Amino acid sequence: MGDSKASRKITVGILTSGGDCPGMNAAYRAVARVSMAKGYSVVAFRWGYKGLVESDALSVSYLDVADILQRGGTVLGSARCEEFTTEEGICSAMDSLKSWEIDYLVVIGGDGSLKGALRLARRGAKIIGIPKTIDNDVPELDNAIGFDSAVNTIVDSLTKLRDTASSHHRAFIIETMGRKSGWLALASGVAGGADVILIPEVPVDYPVLAQEVERRLRAWGAYVLIVVAEGAAKGDDVRTVLESLLKKPVDMRVTVLGHVQRGGSPSAFDRILASRLGYEAVNLIERGEYGVYIGLANNAIRSFPLERLEGEEREIDMELYEISKLLK
Ligand code: F6P
């Protein structure tokens, strides 16, 4: 019995979970290709934890992961799965790992999805997490997969909105994603030269904001770009409050970037990061290590115990925020 187990090929399971973002396919491809190069079998679950709970999976071939490096979204699909939060759902997920003979499961997901993976790890599943999220709120990491691409998308939008704002002497309020974290608004605001950046981590001081808008619009041809993270305030609410505070009417427009930020082809940075992380996940498997998530921390690929996700949340870079105030 021991011998047949030892001679059996290692099977690596993969799933993508949580909100999609650019670079998930690049990570899937990297895990699959490096696994195949090492002679392992690869099984992918469709629709995230839903596929795991329902045992909906495919045996992955080389061609299944061809031509996906450059594609946004996730070809494996992602879905919310209430069942996975129940005892019954977790048991079904464990059964499905067993029936597909999965030795290691690589979960490509955000903070919430990786916490879900921890529940499986506590039942004995051998898990490796590859973090992706445009919110960039994974503890310990510099950049999660998808963040750089989303920042580039927002910066591109800011460049376009600057053209129209300057042509019409207007104030633009641009709402970005980021429910709990201001990373996306801060990084894209700095890179896109926003005049004001509003983030959930710093309460909005509306009277000061109104004065700032008035001061900026005084000059001929002036305009204002205000970037606001959805977690700080809704763009429409910022506009309503400003309208009530401004001494003279100001021509204001609100642009909600919405899910556009989650789509598109991954940046070169995200493709490289996803490839490195896929490679590292398989290296860990080769060494028999698991129960961790991996990522770029202080510019090196490192691993952290999944339990770390239950600890303190990732804080925003307040130094960058302070710098942004001096640049405006
Ligand atoms: O967590 C990533 C994120 O993109 C958030 O920034 C955003 O608030 C949320 O997902 C949107 O989720 P949904 O696609 O379910 O509307």
mmCIF file of C-alpha atoms and ligand atoms in Angstrom:
data_model
loop_
_atom_site.group_PDB
_atom_site.id
_atom_site.type_symbol
_atom_site.label_atom_id
_atom_site.label_comp_id
_atom_site.label_asym_id
_atom_site.label_seq_id
_atom_site.Cartn_x
_atom_site.Cartn_y
_atom_site.Cartn_z
ATOM 1 C CA MET A 1 0.000 0.000 0.000
ATOM 2 C CA GLY A 2 2.818 2.335 0.986
ATOM 3 C CA ASP A 3 4.569 1.596 -2.317
ATOM 4 C CA SER A 4 1.598 2.298 -4.556
ATOM 5 C CA LYS A 5 1.072 5.632 -2.793
ATOM 6 C CA ALA A 6 4.767 6.493 -3.167
ATOM 7 C CA SER A 7 4.792 5.680 -6.875
ATOM 8 C CA ARG A 8 1.578 7.567 -7.623
ATOM 9 C CA LYS A 9 2.078 10.899 -9.337
ATOM 10 C CA ILE A 10 1.481 13.969 -7.165
ATOM 11 C CA THR A 11 -1.792 15.653 -8.112
ATOM 12 C CA VAL A 12 -2.003 19.401 -7.766
ATOM 13 C CA GLY A 13 -5.485 20.911 -7.487
ATOM 14 C CA ILE A 14 -6.120 24.536 -8.448
ATOM 15 C CA LEU A 15 -9.053 26.891 -8.031
ATOM 16 C CA THR A 16 -9.630 30.612 -8.481
ATOM 17 C CA SER A 17 -11.910 32.346 -6.019
ATOM 18 C CA GLY A 18 -13.301 35.785 -5.124
ATOM 19 C CA GLY A 19 -13.697 38.812 -7.377
ATOM 20 C CA ASP A 20 -11.838 38.322 -10.638
ATOM 21 C CA CYS A 21 -8.812 40.424 -11.528
ATOM 22 C CA PRO A 22 -6.110 40.537 -14.180
ATOM 23 C CA GLY A 23 -3.339 38.003 -13.619
ATOM 24 C CA MET A 24 -5.418 35.120 -12.240
ATOM 25 C CA ASN A 25 -5.066 33.217 -15.502
ATOM 26 C CA ALA A 26 -1.337 33.883 -15.577
ATOM 27 C CA ALA A 27 -1.090 32.345 -12.091
ATOM 28 C CA TYR A 28 -3.232 29.330 -13.090
ATOM 29 C CA ARG A 29 -1.058 28.797 -16.163
ATOM 30 C CA ALA A 30 2.158 29.047 -14.143
ATOM 31 C CA VAL A 31 1.037 26.554 -11.484
ATOM 32 C CA ALA A 32 -0.163 24.142 -14.185
ATOM 33 C CA ARG A 33 2.875 24.442 -16.465
ATOM 34 C CA VAL A 34 5.482 24.165 -13.706
ATOM 35 C CA SER A 35 3.581 21.220 -12.190
ATOM 36 C CA MET A 36 3.528 19.485 -15.564
ATOM 37 C CA ALA A 37 7.239 20.190 -16.031
ATOM 38 C CA LYS A 38 7.862 18.362 -12.752
ATOM 39 C CA GLY A 39 5.701 15.428 -13.853
ATOM 40 C CA TYR A 40 2.715 16.165 -11.605
ATOM 41 C CA SER A 41 -0.933 15.798 -12.613
ATOM 42 C CA VAL A 42 -3.103 18.906 -12.488
ATOM 43 C CA VAL A 43 -6.812 19.139 -11.695
ATOM 44 C CA ALA A 44 -8.692 22.449 -11.792
ATOM 45 C CA PHE A 45 -12.010 23.127 -10.049
ATOM 46 C CA ARG A 46 -14.522 25.327 -11.846
ATOM 47 C CA TRP A 47 -16.312 28.272 -10.195
ATOM 48 C CA GLY A 48 -14.068 28.488 -7.144
ATOM 49 C CA TYR A 49 -15.256 26.802 -3.964
ATOM 50 C CA LYS A 50 -18.574 26.015 -5.645
ATOM 51 C CA GLY A 51 -16.768 23.612 -7.975
ATOM 52 C CA LEU A 52 -14.881 22.138 -5.060
ATOM 53 C CA VAL A 53 -18.060 21.568 -3.055
ATOM 54 C CA GLU A 54 -19.841 20.129 -6.105
ATOM 55 C CA SER A 55 -16.810 18.196 -7.357
ATOM 56 C CA ASP A 56 -16.929 20.046 -10.675
ATOM 57 C CA ALA A 57 -13.399 19.742 -12.030
ATOM 58 C CA LEU A 58 -11.288 18.965 -15.071
ATOM 59 C CA SER A 59 -7.997 17.206 -15.613
ATOM 60 C CA VAL A 60 -5.806 19.967 -16.989
ATOM 61 C CA SER A 61 -3.770 19.461 -20.147
ATOM 62 C CA TYR A 62 -0.992 21.656 -21.534
ATOM 63 C CA LEU A 63 -3.377 23.148 -24.092
ATOM 64 C CA ASP A 64 -5.997 24.004 -21.448
ATOM 65 C CA VAL A 65 -3.671 26.710 -20.179
ATOM 66 C CA ALA A 66 -2.453 27.875 -23.586
ATOM 67 C CA ASP A 67 -3.321 31.389 -24.716
ATOM 68 C CA ILE A 68 -4.564 32.581 -21.330
ATOM 69 C CA LEU A 69 -1.513 34.464 -20.016
ATOM 70 C CA GLN A 70 -2.764 37.733 -21.474
ATOM 71 C CA ARG A 71 -6.436 37.299 -20.634
ATOM 72 C CA GLY A 72 -8.156 39.175 -17.814
ATOM 73 C CA GLY A 73 -10.764 37.553 -15.556
ATOM 74 C CA THR A 74 -10.473 33.877 -14.768
ATOM 75 C CA VAL A 75 -11.090 31.136 -17.321
ATOM 76 C CA LEU A 76 -11.870 28.778 -14.428
ATOM 77 C CA GLY A 77 -14.680 31.012 -13.225
ATOM 78 C CA SER A 78 -15.367 32.304 -9.745
ATOM 79 C CA ALA A 79 -18.571 32.347 -7.700
ATOM 80 C CA ARG A 80 -19.887 33.093 -4.267
ATOM 81 C CA CYS A 81 -20.595 29.841 -2.435
ATOM 82 C CA GLU A 82 -22.739 30.031 0.690
ATOM 83 C CA GLU A 83 -22.555 26.271 1.066
ATOM 84 C CA PHE A 84 -18.805 26.411 1.570
ATOM 85 C CA THR A 85 -19.394 28.352 4.795
ATOM 86 C CA THR A 86 -21.418 25.446 6.265
ATOM 87 C CA GLU A 87 -20.173 22.263 7.925
ATOM 88 C CA GLU A 88 -21.818 20.217 5.203
ATOM 89 C CA GLY A 89 -20.136 22.259 2.478
ATOM 90 C CA ILE A 90 -16.672 21.887 4.001
ATOM 91 C CA CYS A 91 -17.220 18.122 4.284
ATOM 92 C CA SER A 92 -18.245 17.948 0.618
ATOM 93 C CA ALA A 93 -15.168 19.972 -0.330
ATOM 94 C CA MET A 94 -12.918 17.564 1.614
ATOM 95 C CA ASP A 95 -14.661 14.590 -0.041
ATOM 96 C CA SER A 96 -14.106 16.079 -3.434
ATOM 97 C CA LEU A 97 -10.369 16.600 -2.738
ATOM 98 C CA LYS A 98 -10.252 12.937 -1.802
ATOM 99 C CA SER A 99 -12.150 11.665 -4.806
ATOM 100 C CA TRP A 100 -9.958 13.653 -7.227
ATOM 101 C CA GLU A 101 -6.900 12.406 -5.273
ATOM 102 C CA ILE A 102 -5.637 15.938 -4.727
ATOM 103 C CA ASP A 103 -2.383 16.019 -2.781
ATOM 104 C CA TYR A 104 -2.006 19.814 -2.687
ATOM 105 C CA LEU A 105 -4.586 22.490 -3.409
ATOM 106 C CA VAL A 106 -3.438 25.867 -4.738
ATOM 107 C CA VAL A 107 -6.026 28.581 -4.084
ATOM 108 C CA ILE A 108 -5.686 31.728 -6.174
ATOM 109 C CA GLY A 109 -7.840 34.191 -4.275
ATOM 110 C CA GLY A 110 -8.151 37.292 -2.128
ATOM 111 C CA ASP A 111 -8.107 37.701 1.615
ATOM 112 C CA GLY A 112 -11.572 36.150 2.126
ATOM 113 C CA SER A 113 -10.904 33.203 -0.174
ATOM 114 C CA LEU A 114 -7.620 32.447 1.544
ATOM 115 C CA LYS A 115 -9.354 32.516 4.919
ATOM 116 C CA GLY A 116 -11.743 29.950 3.405
ATOM 117 C CA ALA A 117 -8.711 27.885 2.442
ATOM 118 C CA LEU A 118 -7.596 27.987 6.071
ATOM 119 C CA ARG A 119 -10.785 26.155 7.033
ATOM 120 C CA LEU A 120 -9.810 23.360 4.651
ATOM 121 C CA ALA A 121 -6.249 23.382 5.967
ATOM 122 C CA ARG A 122 -7.610 22.868 9.483
ATOM 123 C CA ARG A 123 -9.332 19.716 8.225
ATOM 124 C CA GLY A 124 -6.036 18.396 6.903
ATOM 125 C CA ALA A 125 -5.973 19.691 3.324
ATOM 126 C CA LYS A 126 -2.535 20.733 2.099
ATOM 127 C CA ILE A 127 -3.062 24.290 0.929
ATOM 128 C CA ILE A 128 -0.929 26.900 -0.764
ATOM 129 C CA GLY A 129 -2.488 30.333 -1.271
ATOM 130 C CA ILE A 130 -1.616 32.710 -4.096
ATOM 131 C CA PRO A 131 -3.085 36.122 -3.236
ATOM 132 C CA LYS A 132 -4.768 38.244 -5.858
ATOM 133 C CA THR A 133 -6.811 41.363 -5.252
ATOM 134 C CA ILE A 134 -7.049 44.800 -6.736
ATOM 135 C CA ASP A 135 -7.648 46.083 -3.185
ATOM 136 C CA ASN A 136 -4.082 45.046 -2.275
ATOM 137 C CA ASP A 137 -5.081 44.448 1.334
ATOM 138 C CA VAL A 138 -3.339 41.112 1.974
ATOM 139 C CA PRO A 139 -1.230 41.272 5.171
ATOM 140 C CA GLU A 140 2.555 41.361 4.782
ATOM 141 C CA LEU A 141 2.597 41.728 0.994
ATOM 142 C CA ASP A 142 3.804 44.578 -1.184
ATOM 143 C CA ASN A 143 1.604 43.794 -4.172
ATOM 144 C CA ALA A 144 -1.068 41.156 -4.715
ATOM 145 C CA ILE A 145 -1.709 39.949 -8.264
ATOM 146 C CA GLY A 146 -4.107 42.314 -10.054
ATOM 147 C CA PHE A 147 -3.291 45.476 -8.140
ATOM 148 C CA ASP A 148 -0.757 46.831 -10.626
ATOM 149 C CA SER A 149 -3.081 46.199 -13.575
ATOM 150 C CA ALA A 150 -5.985 47.945 -11.850
ATOM 151 C CA VAL A 151 -3.798 50.921 -10.938
ATOM 152 C CA ASN A 152 -2.778 51.202 -14.593
ATOM 153 C CA THR A 153 -6.417 51.106 -15.687
ATOM 154 C CA ILE A 154 -7.305 53.908 -13.270
ATOM 155 C CA VAL A 155 -4.295 55.999 -14.270
ATOM 156 C CA ASP A 156 -5.334 55.654 -17.901
ATOM 157 C CA SER A 157 -8.823 56.890 -16.971
ATOM 158 C CA LEU A 158 -7.381 59.803 -14.998
ATOM 159 C CA THR A 159 -5.325 60.866 -18.006
ATOM 160 C CA LYS A 160 -8.463 60.882 -20.141
ATOM 161 C CA LEU A 161 -10.570 62.656 -17.545
ATOM 162 C CA ARG A 162 -7.852 65.298 -17.121
ATOM 163 C CA ASP A 163 -8.294 66.201 -20.821
ATOM 164 C CA THR A 164 -11.993 66.824 -20.483
ATOM 165 C CA ALA A 165 -11.718 68.432 -17.018
ATOM 166 C CA SER A 166 -9.167 70.962 -18.252
ATOM 167 C CA SER A 167 -11.161 71.708 -21.400
ATOM 168 C CA HIS A 168 -14.253 72.588 -19.379
ATOM 169 C CA HIS A 169 -12.791 74.098 -16.197
ATOM 170 C CA ARG A 170 -14.549 71.409 -14.171
ATOM 171 C CA ALA A 171 -14.130 69.490 -10.958
ATOM 172 C CA PHE A 172 -14.147 65.733 -11.511
ATOM 173 C CA ILE A 173 -14.825 63.289 -8.720
ATOM 174 C CA ILE A 174 -13.539 59.854 -9.675
ATOM 175 C CA GLU A 175 -14.725 56.956 -7.525
ATOM 176 C CA THR A 176 -12.464 53.905 -7.396
ATOM 177 C CA MET A 177 -13.048 50.523 -5.822
ATOM 178 C CA GLY A 178 -11.633 49.703 -2.396
ATOM 179 C CA ARG A 179 -14.315 48.905 0.159
ATOM 180 C CA LYS A 180 -12.064 48.838 3.189
ATOM 181 C CA SER A 181 -8.726 49.825 1.772
ATOM 182 C CA GLY A 182 -7.484 53.006 0.127
ATOM 183 C CA TRP A 183 -4.523 51.409 -1.643
ATOM 184 C CA LEU A 184 -6.079 51.532 -5.076
ATOM 185 C CA ALA A 185 -7.143 55.179 -4.774
ATOM 186 C CA LEU A 186 -3.838 56.228 -3.236
ATOM 187 C CA ALA A 187 -1.517 54.492 -5.689
ATOM 188 C CA SER A 188 -3.508 55.491 -8.760
ATOM 189 C CA GLY A 189 -4.055 59.000 -7.425
ATOM 190 C CA VAL A 190 -0.305 59.486 -6.986
ATOM 191 C CA ALA A 191 0.525 57.905 -10.344
ATOM 192 C CA GLY A 192 -2.236 59.838 -12.119
ATOM 193 C CA GLY A 193 -1.487 63.188 -10.472
ATOM 194 C CA ALA A 194 -4.829 63.596 -8.651
ATOM 195 C CA ASP A 195 -5.273 66.894 -6.808
ATOM 196 C CA VAL A 196 -7.081 65.317 -3.870
ATOM 197 C CA ILE A 197 -7.139 61.661 -2.726
ATOM 198 C CA LEU A 198 -9.800 60.474 -0.293
ATOM 199 C CA ILE A 199 -9.233 57.113 1.394
ATOM 200 C CA PRO A 200 -11.204 55.135 4.028
ATOM 201 C CA GLU A 201 -8.273 55.303 6.431
ATOM 202 C CA VAL A 202 -8.554 59.118 6.778
ATOM 203 C CA PRO A 203 -11.966 60.704 7.528
ATOM 204 C CA VAL A 204 -13.013 63.219 4.880
ATOM 205 C CA ASP A 205 -12.831 66.832 6.073
ATOM 206 C CA TYR A 206 -15.465 68.356 3.780
ATOM 207 C CA PRO A 207 -15.026 72.045 4.716
ATOM 208 C CA VAL A 208 -11.286 71.753 3.965
ATOM 209 C CA LEU A 209 -12.072 69.902 0.737
ATOM 210 C CA ALA A 210 -14.495 72.655 -0.349
ATOM 211 C CA GLN A 211 -11.851 75.339 0.328
ATOM 212 C CA GLU A 212 -9.331 73.349 -1.692
ATOM 213 C CA VAL A 213 -11.690 73.069 -4.664
ATOM 214 C CA GLU A 214 -12.428 76.824 -4.515
ATOM 215 C CA ARG A 215 -8.748 77.707 -4.279
ATOM 216 C CA ARG A 216 -7.835 75.529 -7.227
ATOM 217 C CA LEU A 217 -10.608 76.722 -9.507
ATOM 218 C CA ARG A 218 -9.741 80.395 -9.007
ATOM 219 C CA ALA A 219 -7.084 80.387 -11.738
ATOM 220 C CA TRP A 220 -8.058 80.670 -15.419
ATOM 221 C CA GLY A 221 -8.394 77.262 -17.055
ATOM 222 C CA ALA A 222 -7.958 75.450 -13.752
ATOM 223 C CA TYR A 223 -9.632 72.145 -12.982
ATOM 224 C CA VAL A 224 -9.682 69.614 -10.141
ATOM 225 C CA LEU A 225 -9.333 65.845 -10.086
ATOM 226 C CA ILE A 226 -10.565 64.286 -6.847
ATOM 227 C CA VAL A 227 -9.998 60.535 -6.493
ATOM 228 C CA VAL A 228 -12.196 58.911 -3.859
ATOM 229 C CA ALA A 229 -12.095 55.277 -2.739
ATOM 230 C CA GLU A 230 -15.617 53.843 -2.500
ATOM 231 C CA GLY A 231 -14.872 52.965 1.137
ATOM 232 C CA ALA A 232 -14.215 56.627 1.980
ATOM 233 C CA ALA A 233 -17.383 57.977 0.341
ATOM 234 C CA LYS A 234 -19.535 57.523 -2.718
ATOM 235 C CA GLY A 235 -18.635 59.926 -5.517
ATOM 236 C CA ASP A 236 -22.220 61.249 -5.649
ATOM 237 C CA ASP A 237 -22.196 61.950 -1.914
ATOM 238 C CA VAL A 238 -18.943 63.895 -2.192
ATOM 239 C CA ARG A 239 -20.563 65.984 -4.894
ATOM 240 C CA THR A 240 -23.741 66.615 -2.857
ATOM 241 C CA VAL A 241 -21.816 67.703 0.233
ATOM 242 C CA LEU A 242 -19.497 69.911 -1.818
ATOM 243 C CA GLU A 243 -22.458 71.566 -3.521
ATOM 244 C CA SER A 244 -23.837 72.509 -0.122
ATOM 245 C CA LEU A 245 -20.497 73.955 1.047
ATOM 246 C CA LEU A 246 -19.129 75.776 -1.997
ATOM 247 C CA LYS A 247 -19.722 79.537 -2.002
ATOM 248 C CA LYS A 248 -20.187 79.708 -5.767
ATOM 249 C CA PRO A 249 -21.621 76.958 -8.001
ATOM 250 C CA VAL A 250 -18.946 74.731 -9.518
ATOM 251 C CA ASP A 251 -19.346 72.599 -12.618
ATOM 252 C CA MET A 252 -18.823 69.116 -11.171
ATOM 253 C CA ARG A 253 -18.958 65.643 -12.706
ATOM 254 C CA VAL A 254 -18.795 62.241 -11.051
ATOM 255 C CA THR A 255 -17.219 59.212 -12.752
ATOM 256 C CA VAL A 256 -17.636 55.829 -11.088
ATOM 257 C CA LEU A 257 -14.986 53.551 -12.585
ATOM 258 C CA GLY A 258 -16.674 50.427 -11.210
ATOM 259 C CA HIS A 259 -15.883 47.002 -12.598
ATOM 260 C CA VAL A 260 -13.841 48.406 -15.457
ATOM 261 C CA GLN A 261 -11.063 48.405 -12.844
ATOM 262 C CA ARG A 262 -11.272 44.646 -12.513
ATOM 263 C CA GLY A 263 -11.031 43.830 -16.204
ATOM 264 C CA GLY A 264 -8.468 43.936 -18.962
ATOM 265 C CA SER A 265 -5.246 42.267 -19.875
ATOM 266 C CA PRO A 266 -2.806 41.986 -16.955
ATOM 267 C CA SER A 267 0.162 44.352 -16.856
ATOM 268 C CA ALA A 268 3.630 42.936 -17.491
ATOM 269 C CA PHE A 269 4.304 43.340 -13.759
ATOM 270 C CA ASP A 270 1.291 41.191 -12.825
ATOM 271 C CA ARG A 271 2.154 38.548 -15.432
ATOM 272 C CA ILE A 272 5.676 38.251 -14.057
ATOM 273 C CA LEU A 273 4.473 38.250 -10.440
ATOM 274 C CA ALA A 274 1.858 35.576 -11.202
ATOM 275 C CA SER A 275 4.463 33.466 -13.008
ATOM 276 C CA ARG A 276 6.920 33.728 -10.116
ATOM 277 C CA LEU A 277 4.242 32.845 -7.579
ATOM 278 C CA GLY A 278 3.013 29.882 -9.622
ATOM 279 C CA TYR A 279 6.581 28.617 -9.797
ATOM 280 C CA GLU A 280 7.098 29.132 -6.070
ATOM 281 C CA ALA A 281 3.861 27.294 -5.230
ATOM 282 C CA VAL A 282 5.141 24.228 -7.050
ATOM 283 C CA ASN A 283 8.559 24.560 -5.401
ATOM 284 C CA LEU A 284 6.814 24.399 -2.035
ATOM 285 C CA ILE A 285 4.923 21.305 -3.165
ATOM 286 C CA GLU A 286 8.180 19.688 -4.210
ATOM 287 C CA ARG A 287 9.569 20.374 -0.740
ATOM 288 C CA GLY A 288 6.381 19.081 0.902
ATOM 289 C CA GLU A 289 5.539 22.496 2.408
ATOM 290 C CA TYR A 290 1.985 23.776 2.760
ATOM 291 C CA GLY A 291 -0.389 25.723 4.996
ATOM 292 C CA VAL A 292 0.970 29.018 3.676
ATOM 293 C CA TYR A 293 0.281 31.866 1.288
ATOM 294 C CA ILE A 294 3.041 33.291 -0.839
ATOM 295 C CA GLY A 295 3.695 36.713 -2.272
ATOM 296 C CA LEU A 296 5.979 39.623 -2.858
ATOM 297 C CA ALA A 297 7.137 41.049 0.477
ATOM 298 C CA ASN A 298 9.951 43.600 0.676
ATOM 299 C CA ASN A 299 10.598 42.826 -2.964
ATOM 300 C CA ALA A 300 11.251 39.095 -2.489
ATOM 301 C CA ILE A 301 8.971 36.070 -2.844
ATOM 302 C CA ARG A 302 8.174 34.890 0.673
ATOM 303 C CA SER A 303 5.655 32.618 2.376
ATOM 304 C CA PHE A 304 3.494 33.264 5.436
ATOM 305 C CA PRO A 305 1.316 30.902 7.485
ATOM 306 C CA LEU A 306 -2.351 31.036 6.429
ATOM 307 C CA GLU A 307 -3.162 31.859 10.077
ATOM 308 C CA ARG A 308 -1.509 35.255 9.540
ATOM 309 C CA LEU A 309 -4.654 36.247 7.623
ATOM 310 C CA GLU A 310 -6.563 36.182 10.886
ATOM 311 C CA GLY A 311 -4.193 38.698 12.438
ATOM 312 C CA GLU A 312 -3.844 42.426 11.882
ATOM 313 C CA GLU A 313 -5.013 43.767 8.555
ATOM 314 C CA ARG A 314 -2.639 45.317 6.092
ATOM 315 C CA GLU A 315 -2.183 49.007 6.734
ATOM 316 C CA ILE A 316 -1.956 51.612 4.048
ATOM 317 C CA ASP A 317 1.336 53.381 3.381
ATOM 318 C CA MET A 318 0.698 56.637 5.242
ATOM 319 C CA GLU A 319 4.032 58.001 4.084
ATOM 320 C CA LEU A 320 2.827 57.769 0.494
ATOM 321 C CA TYR A 321 -0.387 59.492 1.566
ATOM 322 C CA GLU A 322 1.596 62.335 3.141
ATOM 323 C CA ILE A 323 3.750 62.568 0.007
ATOM 324 C CA SER A 324 0.585 62.780 -2.104
ATOM 325 C CA LYS A 325 -0.492 65.865 -0.159
ATOM 326 C CA LEU A 326 2.775 67.620 -0.940
ATOM 327 C CA LEU A 327 2.556 66.777 -4.637
ATOM 328 C CA LYS A 328 -0.824 68.320 -5.321
HETATM 329 O O1 F6P B 1 -12.602 43.053 -3.259
HETATM 330 C C1 F6P B 1 -12.410 43.472 -4.564
HETATM 331 C C2 F6P B 1 -13.511 44.373 -5.017
HETATM 332 O O2 F6P B 1 -13.186 44.696 -6.323
HETATM 333 C C3 F6P B 1 -13.775 45.602 -4.152
HETATM 334 O O3 F6P B 1 -12.855 46.639 -4.364
HETATM 335 C C4 F6P B 1 -15.168 45.956 -4.554
HETATM 336 O O4 F6P B 1 -15.835 46.714 -3.593
HETATM 337 C C5 F6P B 1 -15.801 44.599 -4.704
HETATM 338 O O5 F6P B 1 -14.764 43.703 -5.060
HETATM 339 C C6 F6P B 1 -16.925 44.519 -5.687
HETATM 340 O O6 F6P B 1 -17.465 43.238 -5.625
HETATM 341 P P1 F6P B 1 -18.606 42.709 -6.597
HETATM 342 O O7 F6P B 1 -17.959 42.311 -7.878
HETATM 343 O O8 F6P B 1 -19.165 41.552 -5.879
HETATM 344 O O9 F6P B 1 -19.561 43.824 -6.807
#
